[in-house]
Structures are given as structure tokens and as C-alpha cells.
Amino acid sequence: MAKLQKSIDKRNALIKATITLVNNNGFHATPMSKIAKMANVSPATIYLYFENKQDLVNKAYIEVKAAFTAYAFATYTEDMSVKEGFEIIWKRIADFKLNKCEEALFLAQCDNTPMIDESSRKEGIKHLQPLLDLWQRGKEEGIIKPISDYLLYAYTINPLSFLMINQERGACAIDNAHIEDAYQAAWDSIQLT
Amino acid sequence: MAKLQKSIDKRNALIKATITLVNNNGFHATPMSKIAKMANVSPATIYLYFENKQDLVNKAYIEVKAAFTAYAFATYTEDMSVKEGFEIIWKRIADFKLNKCEEALFLAQCDNTPMIDESSRKEGIKHLQPLLDLWQRGKEEGIIKPISDYLLYAYTINPLSFLMINQERGACAIDNAHIEDAYQAAWDSIQLT
DNA sequence: TACAAATAAATGAACGTTCATTCTTTTTTT
DNA sequence: AAAAAAAGAATGAACGTTCATTTATTTGTA
């Protein structure tokens, strides 16, 4: 038990260090030696937990993505109305993107660069299904515009990444009033009137 | 004259090669040797045109950004109504993002990673002023929601980047009907009703 | 105009450094 | 004591950049 526990701690420290360093420097400017140092571990030890650098960053991506979607759907249940469900999910996602900055920033960088293997990317998308199901229901009920899921995502969820990145860069500060405005803009863009 | 011409060709070839290779591999996975090879030039020659690798990518970013904004505002004049002006600019941007894929992809990667110097990033933002002015006018006329420019950008322009990236990855295909839907979603999200 | 001298442009090879990964040894756990 | 985990040192490859030299162009002179 103690042994396993210790191992998991090291693994987590390695993933954490990877996220922090990749956020600050990018994938290829983050040497394994620095990851090891930040995790208080020898470079060689990384290879007991991960096959290689690519494997390490792929696994980091999948884990963060899983944590993100778990957070997003934590308070949603399928018996909610479409409008209510969308608002709940949207606000959870907003909360994650704007408060769990480190993880959100890491995901944004992974999603916008050739840093992650295509297969790991595919793996990460799967978990979004509940939202796609909700949209499907919304279209059938005539509440949501009959447009592609990519468009719905582009106009409701993705803008949060843009806001998060700019907040991180110190270009703007997003408070609760902004969130409410942003939610309204998101809903206005997809609701069928 | 002939001499200068030759130089500009080489410079352009270097910028072009940088864009292509960075799109495919990312900044740090793009060696100067490959850039040189693609531009049919010796590695050493790069340093006659640019200080170093960082300078090369900074300059590539600024040039592409300038070309992008020039394209965006080419058909817009200040005497247009807010609604008309917005539609014209938005559609030009959509056209650029979805058809000039290579340049648009390069900008997206620059804007979402720590690859570009902060000063070059600032330089790139400047050219967007006409759109900000238009929004200001729209707010004064009570046509556009009185929300921050970051929100307006996040819900109208930025979604196009998301769509472009996914189209590039082969995840979805954006045709004229999609563009019209997207424009409607963009306008719906920011217009004051 | 003809031709050398000077300058600029371009090159391939080489340098020093850094990196991901592996190897060998030491420490810890069972 | 045996086995597993971890460490640090070592390795070979790859990189950005520089250097010494060659090639091309321009300028000055007769």
C-alpha cells in the first residue's frame, strides 16, 4: 500500500510538473530534466512511469480532459429541461475554464497545436457526449437552432477558451457580471426564436 | 534592382517555409535546417535576413497578421451602417480563416502558445482598431450589446478559428450554408434586442 | 567599354550545447 | 538476501548558430 501510494504520488507530481512547464514554455521547450527536477525525481525515474516524453504528455492531456468533463457534467442530470441543462453545464465549464487556469490553459494549448497524438485527441473528445445529447434533444424540441454541433460548440463553449487565455495574459479580467453577459451571448447565439 | 529583388524572394521563401513547417510540426520541432532546405537556401543564409529563430517567427507572425487585417477591412468603409459594416468585416474574416488555411492556422497557433514574443503579439493586435471602433459606434447607437470588446470578439470572430482548425483536421466541412448559420449566430449573440 | 578591386551574398562544414534516453550503481523494500 | 525502485552519470543524436571560404555583384578607373 505504502509503495503503491508513493508511486501514485510521483506519477501525479510528474503530470503536474509537465502541465506547469508546458504552459510556460511549450512542449518542445520543456526538457525532461526540468520536469524531473520540478517533480523531485531523477530523469531516469520518469521512464518507470511513462514510455517516453510523448507518452507523458499524451497521458497528461487525457487525464486533464477527463477531469474537465467530469467537472462539467457533475451537477447535470438528464431529467433537466434543455434550457436548464445547458445553463448548468455551460456555467460549470465557465467555472472550470476561468478558475482552474492551469488545467484549462494546458488543454487549450494541446487543442491548438500538433503537440498531442491524434489518437489521444480522439480519446479526449469522447467524454463530451452528454452535451451533444442535450443539444440533440434541444433541436428535436425546437428550442435550439438546427445547426451542426461544431457550430454550437464554437459559439457557446469555445469562446470561454478565448476569454480564459486573455485573462491569463492579463489582458482582461472576467468577473461574475462578465460571466452572465457571456452566458447570455452564448444562449442568444444558439436558441431558436 | 535585380539584387534587391532576389533578396526579397529569398526572404519570402523563408517566411513561407517557416509557416508551413510550424503548422505541421510546431515551433520547437521545426529546425532551422529544415526551414533552409524548404526555402532552397543554406542554413547560414537565414541569419543574413533574420537575427535568429525567434526573430524569424516573430516577423512571420507580424506579417501574416498584417495581411490578415488588411484582408479583413479591404471592403469596409466607415460610412456603412453598423449592421452592414459588421457583416462585411465578419464575412471577410470568415473567408480568410476558411480559405487561406495556412496563414489562418499559423496565426491560431501563434495566438494560443507561448511561441511569440509578447511585444510582437501586441504589435499584431493594433491593426484590429477599425473593428473596435465599429463596435463602439454600435454600442452608442444602441444596436450592439454594451459588453466588453473581449466578449464581442469571443462570440463573433473567435469561433471562426475553432471552425477553421476543425475543418483543417478533417473533422468537419464548412460550406456556404454553415457560414450563413455562423454569421447569424454571431450577430444574434451581440445584437441588442 | 573593359577590367580589376571592393563589397555583398551565400555557402557547407564545424562548434558547443542541449536534449531524450539508457546504463550502471546505489538505495529501499520485502 | 533478493528484488524492485530510484538515482546519477553517460551517450549519441540533433539543434541553433558561427566561421572560413567561395561566388556574385557593384564600383572605380583607364
Coordinates of C-alpha atoms (C1' of nucleotides) in Angstrom, one line a residue:
Chain A
M1 CA 0.0 0.0 0.0
A2 CA 2.7 2.5 1.0
K3 CA 4.7 1.5 -2.0
L4 CA 1.8 2.0 -4.4
Q5 CA 0.8 5.2 -2.7
K6 CA 4.3 6.6 -3.1
S7 CA 4.3 5.6 -6.8
I8 CA 1.0 7.4 -7.5
D9 CA 2.3 10.5 -5.7
K10 CA 5.3 10.5 -8.0
R11 CA 3.2 10.0 -11.1
N12 CA 0.9 12.8 -10.1
A13 CA 3.9 15.1 -9.4
L14 CA 5.2 14.3 -12.9
I15 CA 1.9 15.1 -14.6
K16 CA 1.6 18.3 -12.6
A17 CA 5.1 19.4 -13.4
T18 CA 4.5 18.7 -17.1
I19 CA 1.4 20.8 -17.2
T20 CA 3.1 23.7 -15.4
L21 CA 6.2 23.7 -17.6
V22 CA 4.4 23.1 -20.9
N23 CA 2.1 26.0 -20.0
N24 CA 5.0 28.3 -19.5
N25 CA 7.4 27.2 -22.2
G26 CA 5.5 24.9 -24.7
F27 CA 6.1 21.2 -25.2
H28 CA 9.4 21.1 -27.0
A29 CA 10.9 23.8 -24.9
T30 CA 10.3 21.7 -21.8
P31 CA 13.1 19.3 -21.2
M32 CA 12.6 16.1 -19.3
S33 CA 15.4 17.1 -16.9
K34 CA 13.3 20.1 -15.8
I35 CA 10.2 18.0 -15.4
A36 CA 12.2 15.6 -13.3
K37 CA 13.6 18.5 -11.2
M38 CA 10.2 20.1 -10.6
A39 CA 8.8 16.7 -9.5
N40 CA 11.8 16.0 -7.3
V41 CA 12.7 12.9 -9.2
S42 CA 15.6 11.7 -11.3
P43 CA 15.2 12.0 -15.1
A44 CA 15.5 8.2 -15.3
T45 CA 12.6 7.7 -13.0
I46 CA 10.2 9.3 -15.4
Y47 CA 10.8 6.2 -17.7
L48 CA 9.5 3.9 -15.0
Y49 CA 6.1 5.6 -15.2
F50 CA 5.9 6.7 -18.9
E51 CA 7.3 5.2 -22.1
N52 CA 8.7 8.5 -23.3
K53 CA 8.1 12.2 -23.5
Q54 CA 5.2 11.9 -26.0
D55 CA 3.5 9.3 -23.8
L56 CA 3.9 11.5 -20.8
V57 CA 2.2 14.5 -22.5
N58 CA -0.5 12.3 -24.1
K59 CA -1.4 10.9 -20.7
A60 CA -1.4 14.3 -19.1
Y61 CA -3.8 15.5 -21.8
I62 CA -6.2 12.6 -21.4
E63 CA -6.2 12.9 -17.6
V64 CA -6.8 16.7 -17.6
K65 CA -9.5 16.3 -20.2
A66 CA -11.3 13.6 -18.2
A67 CA -11.1 15.8 -15.1
F68 CA -12.5 18.7 -17.1
T69 CA -15.5 16.8 -18.4
A70 CA -16.2 15.2 -15.0
Y71 CA -16.3 18.7 -13.6
A72 CA -18.5 20.0 -16.5
F73 CA -21.2 17.4 -16.0
A74 CA -21.1 16.9 -12.2
T75 CA -24.3 18.8 -11.5
Y76 CA -26.2 17.9 -14.6
T77 CA -28.8 15.2 -14.9
E78 CA -30.8 14.1 -18.0
D79 CA -34.2 14.9 -16.4
M80 CA -33.5 18.7 -16.6
S81 CA -35.0 20.8 -19.3
V82 CA -32.8 21.7 -22.2
K83 CA -32.5 25.3 -21.2
E84 CA -31.8 24.5 -17.6
G85 CA -29.3 21.7 -18.5
F86 CA -27.5 23.9 -20.9
E87 CA -27.1 26.7 -18.4
I88 CA -25.9 24.3 -15.7
I89 CA -23.3 22.7 -18.0
W90 CA -22.2 26.0 -19.5
K91 CA -21.6 27.6 -16.1
R92 CA -19.7 24.6 -14.8
I93 CA -17.5 24.8 -17.9
A94 CA -17.0 28.5 -17.4
D95 CA -16.2 28.0 -13.8
F96 CA -13.5 25.4 -14.7
K97 CA -12.0 27.4 -17.6
L98 CA -11.8 30.6 -15.6
N99 CA -10.7 29.3 -12.2
K100 CA -8.8 26.1 -12.9
C101 CA -6.5 28.2 -15.0
E102 CA -3.5 25.8 -15.2
E103 CA -5.5 22.8 -16.4
A104 CA -7.6 24.9 -18.8
L105 CA -4.6 26.6 -20.3
F106 CA -2.9 23.2 -20.8
L107 CA -6.0 21.9 -22.6
A108 CA -6.1 25.0 -24.8
Q109 CA -2.5 24.6 -25.9
C110 CA -3.0 20.9 -26.6
D111 CA -6.1 21.5 -28.7
N112 CA -4.4 24.2 -30.8
T113 CA -1.1 22.7 -31.6
P114 CA 0.3 19.5 -33.2
M115 CA 1.6 18.5 -29.7
I116 CA -0.8 15.7 -29.0
D117 CA -1.2 12.4 -30.9
E118 CA -4.4 12.3 -33.0
S119 CA -5.5 9.2 -31.2
S120 CA -5.2 10.8 -27.8
R121 CA -7.1 13.8 -29.1
K122 CA -9.9 11.5 -30.2
E123 CA -9.9 9.8 -26.8
G124 CA -10.4 13.2 -25.2
I125 CA -13.4 14.2 -27.3
K126 CA -15.4 11.2 -26.4
H127 CA -16.4 12.4 -22.9
L128 CA -18.3 15.3 -24.3
Q129 CA -21.2 13.1 -25.4
P130 CA -23.8 14.3 -22.7
L131 CA -23.6 17.8 -24.1
L132 CA -24.1 16.6 -27.7
D133 CA -27.1 14.5 -26.5
L134 CA -28.6 17.6 -24.8
W135 CA -28.2 19.6 -28.0
Q136 CA -29.9 16.8 -30.0
R137 CA -32.8 16.9 -27.6
G138 CA -32.9 20.7 -27.8
K139 CA -33.1 20.5 -31.6
E140 CA -35.9 18.0 -31.5
E141 CA -37.9 20.1 -29.1
G142 CA -37.4 23.2 -31.4
I143 CA -35.6 25.1 -28.7
I144 CA -32.1 25.1 -30.2
K145 CA -31.2 26.1 -33.8
P146 CA -30.8 23.1 -36.1
I147 CA -27.2 23.7 -36.8
S148 CA -24.1 21.4 -36.6
D149 CA -22.6 20.6 -33.2
Y150 CA -19.4 22.2 -34.3
L151 CA -21.2 25.5 -34.7
L152 CA -23.0 25.1 -31.4
Y153 CA -19.7 24.4 -29.7
A154 CA -17.9 27.2 -31.5
Y155 CA -20.4 29.8 -30.3
T156 CA -21.1 28.6 -26.7
I157 CA -18.2 26.7 -25.2
N158 CA -15.2 27.8 -27.3
P159 CA -15.4 31.5 -26.5
L160 CA -14.6 30.6 -22.9
S161 CA -11.2 29.4 -24.0
F162 CA -10.5 32.8 -25.6
L163 CA -11.6 34.6 -22.6
M164 CA -9.5 32.4 -20.3
I165 CA -6.4 32.8 -22.3
N166 CA -6.7 36.6 -22.4
Q167 CA -7.4 36.7 -18.7
E168 CA -4.3 34.6 -18.1
R169 CA -2.3 37.0 -20.2
G170 CA -3.6 39.8 -18.0
A171 CA -5.3 41.4 -21.0
C172 CA -8.7 41.4 -19.3
A173 CA -10.4 40.4 -16.0
I174 CA -13.5 38.3 -16.1
D175 CA -15.9 38.8 -13.1
N176 CA -19.4 37.4 -12.4
A177 CA -21.0 40.1 -14.5
H178 CA -18.9 39.1 -17.5
I179 CA -19.9 35.5 -17.0
E180 CA -23.6 36.4 -17.0
D181 CA -23.1 38.5 -20.2
A182 CA -21.2 35.7 -21.8
Y183 CA -23.8 33.2 -20.9
Q184 CA -26.5 35.4 -22.4
A185 CA -24.5 35.8 -25.6
A186 CA -24.0 32.0 -25.8
W187 CA -27.6 31.3 -25.3
D188 CA -28.7 34.0 -27.7
S189 CA -26.5 32.7 -30.4
I190 CA -28.0 29.2 -30.4
Q191 CA -31.6 29.5 -29.2
L192 CA -34.3 29.2 -31.8
T193 CA -36.6 32.2 -31.6
Chain B
M1 CA 17.4 46.4 -58.6
A2 CA 17.9 42.8 -59.6
K3 CA 19.9 42.2 -56.5
L4 CA 17.2 43.5 -54.2
Q5 CA 14.5 41.5 -56.0
K6 CA 16.4 38.3 -55.4
S7 CA 16.8 39.0 -51.7
I8 CA 13.1 39.7 -51.2
D9 CA 12.3 36.4 -52.9
K10 CA 14.6 34.5 -50.5
R11 CA 13.1 36.3 -47.5
N12 CA 9.6 35.5 -48.6
A13 CA 10.6 31.9 -49.2
L14 CA 11.9 31.7 -45.7
I15 CA 8.8 33.1 -44.2
K16 CA 6.6 30.8 -46.2
A17 CA 8.7 27.8 -45.2
T18 CA 8.5 28.7 -41.6
I19 CA 4.7 29.0 -41.7
T20 CA 4.3 25.6 -43.4
L21 CA 6.7 23.8 -41.2
V22 CA 5.5 25.4 -37.9
N23 CA 1.9 24.5 -38.9
N24 CA 2.9 20.8 -39.3
N25 CA 5.3 20.4 -36.5
G26 CA 5.1 23.3 -34.1
F27 CA 7.8 25.9 -33.5
H28 CA 10.3 23.9 -31.5
A29 CA 10.0 20.8 -33.7
T30 CA 10.9 22.9 -36.7
P31 CA 14.7 23.0 -37.1
M32 CA 16.4 25.9 -39.0
S33 CA 18.0 23.3 -41.2
K34 CA 14.6 22.2 -42.5
I35 CA 13.4 25.8 -43.0
A36 CA 16.6 26.4 -45.0
K37 CA 16.1 23.2 -47.1
M38 CA 12.5 24.1 -47.9
A39 CA 13.4 27.6 -48.9
N40 CA 16.3 26.2 -51.0
V41 CA 18.9 28.1 -49.0
S42 CA 21.8 27.4 -46.8
P43 CA 21.1 27.5 -43.0
A44 CA 23.6 30.2 -42.7
T45 CA 21.8 32.4 -45.2
I46 CA 18.8 32.6 -42.8
Y47 CA 21.0 34.7 -40.5
L48 CA 21.5 37.3 -43.2
Y49 CA 17.8 38.0 -43.2
F50 CA 16.9 37.4 -39.5
E51 CA 18.7 37.7 -36.2
N52 CA 17.8 34.3 -35.0
K53 CA 15.0 31.7 -35.0
Q54 CA 12.8 33.7 -32.6
D55 CA 13.2 36.8 -34.8
L56 CA 12.2 34.8 -37.8
V57 CA 9.0 33.5 -36.3
N58 CA 8.1 36.9 -34.7
K59 CA 8.4 38.6 -38.1
A60 CA 6.4 35.8 -39.8
Y61 CA 3.7 36.4 -37.3
I62 CA 3.6 40.1 -37.7
E63 CA 3.5 39.9 -41.5
V64 CA 0.8 37.3 -41.6
K65 CA -1.3 39.2 -39.0
A66 CA -0.9 42.4 -41.1
A67 CA -2.0 40.5 -44.3
F68 CA -5.0 39.2 -42.3
T69 CA -6.3 42.5 -41.1
A70 CA -5.7 44.2 -44.5
Y71 CA -7.9 41.4 -46.0
A72 CA -10.5 41.8 -43.2
F73 CA -11.0 45.5 -43.8
A74 CA -10.5 45.7 -47.5
T75 CA -14.1 46.2 -48.4
Y76 CA -15.2 48.1 -45.3
T77 CA -15.7 51.9 -45.1
E78 CA -16.7 54.0 -42.1
D79 CA -19.8 55.4 -43.8
M80 CA -21.5 52.0 -43.6
S81 CA -24.2 51.3 -41.0
V82 CA -23.1 49.3 -38.0
K83 CA -25.0 46.2 -39.1
E84 CA -23.8 46.4 -42.7
G85 CA -20.2 47.1 -41.6
F86 CA -20.1 44.2 -39.2
E87 CA -21.5 41.8 -41.7
I88 CA -18.9 42.8 -44.3
I89 CA -16.0 42.6 -41.9
W90 CA -17.2 39.3 -40.4
K91 CA -17.6 37.7 -43.8
R92 CA -14.2 38.8 -45.0
I93 CA -12.7 37.4 -41.8
A94 CA -14.6 34.1 -42.3
D95 CA -13.4 34.0 -45.9
F96 CA -9.8 34.4 -44.8
K97 CA -10.0 31.9 -42.0
L98 CA -11.6 29.2 -44.0
N99 CA -9.8 29.7 -47.3
K100 CA -6.4 31.0 -46.5
C101 CA -5.9 28.0 -44.3
E102 CA -2.2 28.0 -44.0
E103 CA -2.0 31.6 -42.8
A104 CA -5.0 31.3 -40.5
L105 CA -3.7 28.1 -38.9
F106 CA -0.3 29.7 -38.3
L107 CA -2.0 32.7 -36.6
A108 CA -4.1 30.4 -34.4
Q109 CA -1.0 28.5 -33.2
C110 CA 0.8 31.7 -32.5
D111 CA -2.1 33.1 -30.6
N112 CA -2.5 30.1 -28.4
T113 CA 1.0 29.2 -27.4
P114 CA 4.0 31.0 -25.8
M115 CA 5.7 30.8 -29.2
I116 CA 5.6 34.5 -30.0
D117 CA 7.2 37.4 -28.0
E118 CA 4.7 39.5 -26.1
S119 CA 5.9 42.6 -27.9
S120 CA 5.2 41.0 -31.3
R121 CA 1.8 39.9 -30.1
K122 CA 1.0 43.5 -29.0
E123 CA 2.1 44.7 -32.4
G124 CA -0.3 42.3 -34.1
I125 CA -3.3 43.4 -32.1
K126 CA -3.0 47.0 -33.1
H127 CA -4.4 46.6 -36.6
L128 CA -7.8 45.5 -35.3
Q129 CA -8.8 49.0 -34.3
P130 CA -11.4 49.6 -37.1
L131 CA -13.5 46.7 -35.8
L132 CA -13.3 48.1 -32.2
D133 CA -14.3 51.5 -33.5
L134 CA -17.3 50.0 -35.3
W135 CA -18.4 48.2 -32.1
Q136 CA -18.1 51.4 -30.1
R137 CA -20.4 53.1 -32.6
G138 CA -22.8 50.2 -32.4
K139 CA -22.9 50.5 -28.6
E140 CA -23.6 54.2 -28.8
E141 CA -26.4 53.7 -31.3
G142 CA -28.0 51.0 -29.1
I143 CA -27.6 48.3 -31.8
I144 CA -24.9 46.2 -30.1
K145 CA -24.9 44.9 -26.5
P146 CA -22.9 47.1 -24.1
I147 CA -20.4 44.4 -23.3
S148 CA -16.6 44.3 -23.3
D149 CA -14.7 44.1 -26.6
Y150 CA -13.2 40.8 -25.5
L151 CA -16.7 39.3 -25.2
L152 CA -17.7 40.7 -28.6
Y153 CA -14.6 39.2 -30.1
A154 CA -15.0 35.9 -28.3
Y155 CA -18.5 35.4 -29.6
T156 CA -18.2 36.7 -33.2
I157 CA -14.7 36.4 -34.5
N158 CA -13.0 33.7 -32.4
P159 CA -15.5 30.9 -33.2
L160 CA -14.2 31.1 -36.7
S161 CA -10.8 29.9 -35.5
F162 CA -12.3 26.9 -33.9
L163 CA -14.2 26.0 -37.1
M164 CA -11.1 26.5 -39.2
I165 CA -9.0 24.3 -37.1
N166 CA -11.6 21.5 -37.1
Q167 CA -12.0 21.8 -40.8
E168 CA -8.3 21.6 -41.2
R169 CA -8.2 18.4 -39.1
G170 CA -10.9 17.0 -41.4
A171 CA -13.3 16.8 -38.5
C172 CA -16.0 18.9 -40.3
A173 CA -16.5 20.7 -43.6
I174 CA -17.7 24.3 -43.7
D175 CA -19.8 25.3 -46.7
N176 CA -21.7 28.5 -47.5
A177 CA -24.7 27.4 -45.6
H178 CA -22.6 26.9 -42.5
I179 CA -21.1 30.3 -42.9
E180 CA -24.6 31.9 -43.1
D181 CA -25.6 30.0 -39.9
A182 CA -22.4 31.0 -38.2
Y183 CA -22.9 34.7 -39.2
Q184 CA -26.4 34.6 -37.8
A185 CA -25.2 33.0 -34.5
A186 CA -22.5 35.7 -34.3
W187 CA -24.9 38.5 -34.9
D188 CA -27.6 37.1 -32.6
S189 CA -25.1 36.8 -29.8
I190 CA -24.1 40.5 -29.8
Q191 CA -27.1 42.4 -31.1
L192 CA -29.2 44.3 -28.6
T193 CA -32.9 43.4 -29.0
Chain C
dT1 C1' 33.7 49.9 -72.8
dA2 C1' 37.0 46.7 -70.3
dC3 C1' 38.6 45.1 -66.3
dA4 C1' 40.3 44.9 -61.8
dA5 C1' 39.3 46.0 -56.9
dA6 C1' 36.0 46.1 -53.4
dT7 C1' 31.9 44.7 -51.4
dA8 C1' 27.9 41.9 -50.5
dA9 C1' 25.6 37.5 -50.6
dA10 C1' 25.7 32.8 -49.9
dT11 C1' 27.5 28.5 -48.6
dG12 C1' 28.9 23.9 -46.3
dA13 C1' 31.3 22.4 -42.5
dA14 C1' 32.1 22.7 -37.8
dC15 C1' 31.3 24.1 -32.9
dG16 C1' 29.4 24.0 -28.5
dT17 C1' 25.3 22.9 -26.2
dT18 C1' 21.2 20.6 -25.0
dC19 C1' 18.2 17.0 -25.1
dA20 C1' 15.8 12.4 -24.7
dT21 C1' 17.0 8.2 -23.4
dT22 C1' 19.9 4.3 -21.5
dC23 C1' 23.3 2.1 -18.4
dT24 C1' 25.3 1.2 -14.2
dT25 C1' 25.2 1.7 -9.4
dT26 C1' 23.0 2.6 -5.1
dT27 C1' 19.1 2.7 -2.0
dT28 C1' 14.9 0.9 -0.3
dT29 C1' 11.5 -2.5 0.3
dT30 C1' 10.1 -7.2 1.0
Chain D
dA1 C1' 19.5 -11.7 0.8
dA2 C1' 16.7 -10.9 -3.3
dA3 C1' 14.1 -7.9 -5.9
dA4 C1' 12.3 -3.6 -7.1
dA5 C1' 12.7 1.4 -7.3
dA6 C1' 15.4 5.2 -7.8
dA7 C1' 19.3 7.7 -8.8
dG8 C1' 23.1 10.0 -11.3
dA9 C1' 26.3 9.7 -14.8
dA10 C1' 26.9 8.6 -19.6
dT11 C1' 25.7 8.6 -24.6
dG12 C1' 24.6 9.6 -29.2
dA13 C1' 21.9 12.5 -31.9
dA14 C1' 20.1 16.9 -33.1
dC15 C1' 19.9 21.6 -32.7
dG16 C1' 20.9 26.8 -33.3
dT17 C1' 24.4 29.4 -34.5
dT18 C1' 29.1 30.8 -36.3
dC19 C1' 33.1 30.6 -39.1
dA20 C1' 36.1 30.5 -43.0
dT21 C1' 35.6 30.5 -47.6
dT22 C1' 33.6 30.9 -52.3
dT23 C1' 30.6 33.1 -55.6
dA24 C1' 28.2 37.0 -57.4
dT25 C1' 27.5 41.9 -57.9
dT26 C1' 28.8 46.6 -57.9
dT27 C1' 32.0 50.3 -58.2
dG28 C1' 36.0 52.8 -59.7
dT29 C1' 39.5 53.6 -63.1
dA30 C1' 41.7 53.7 -67.7

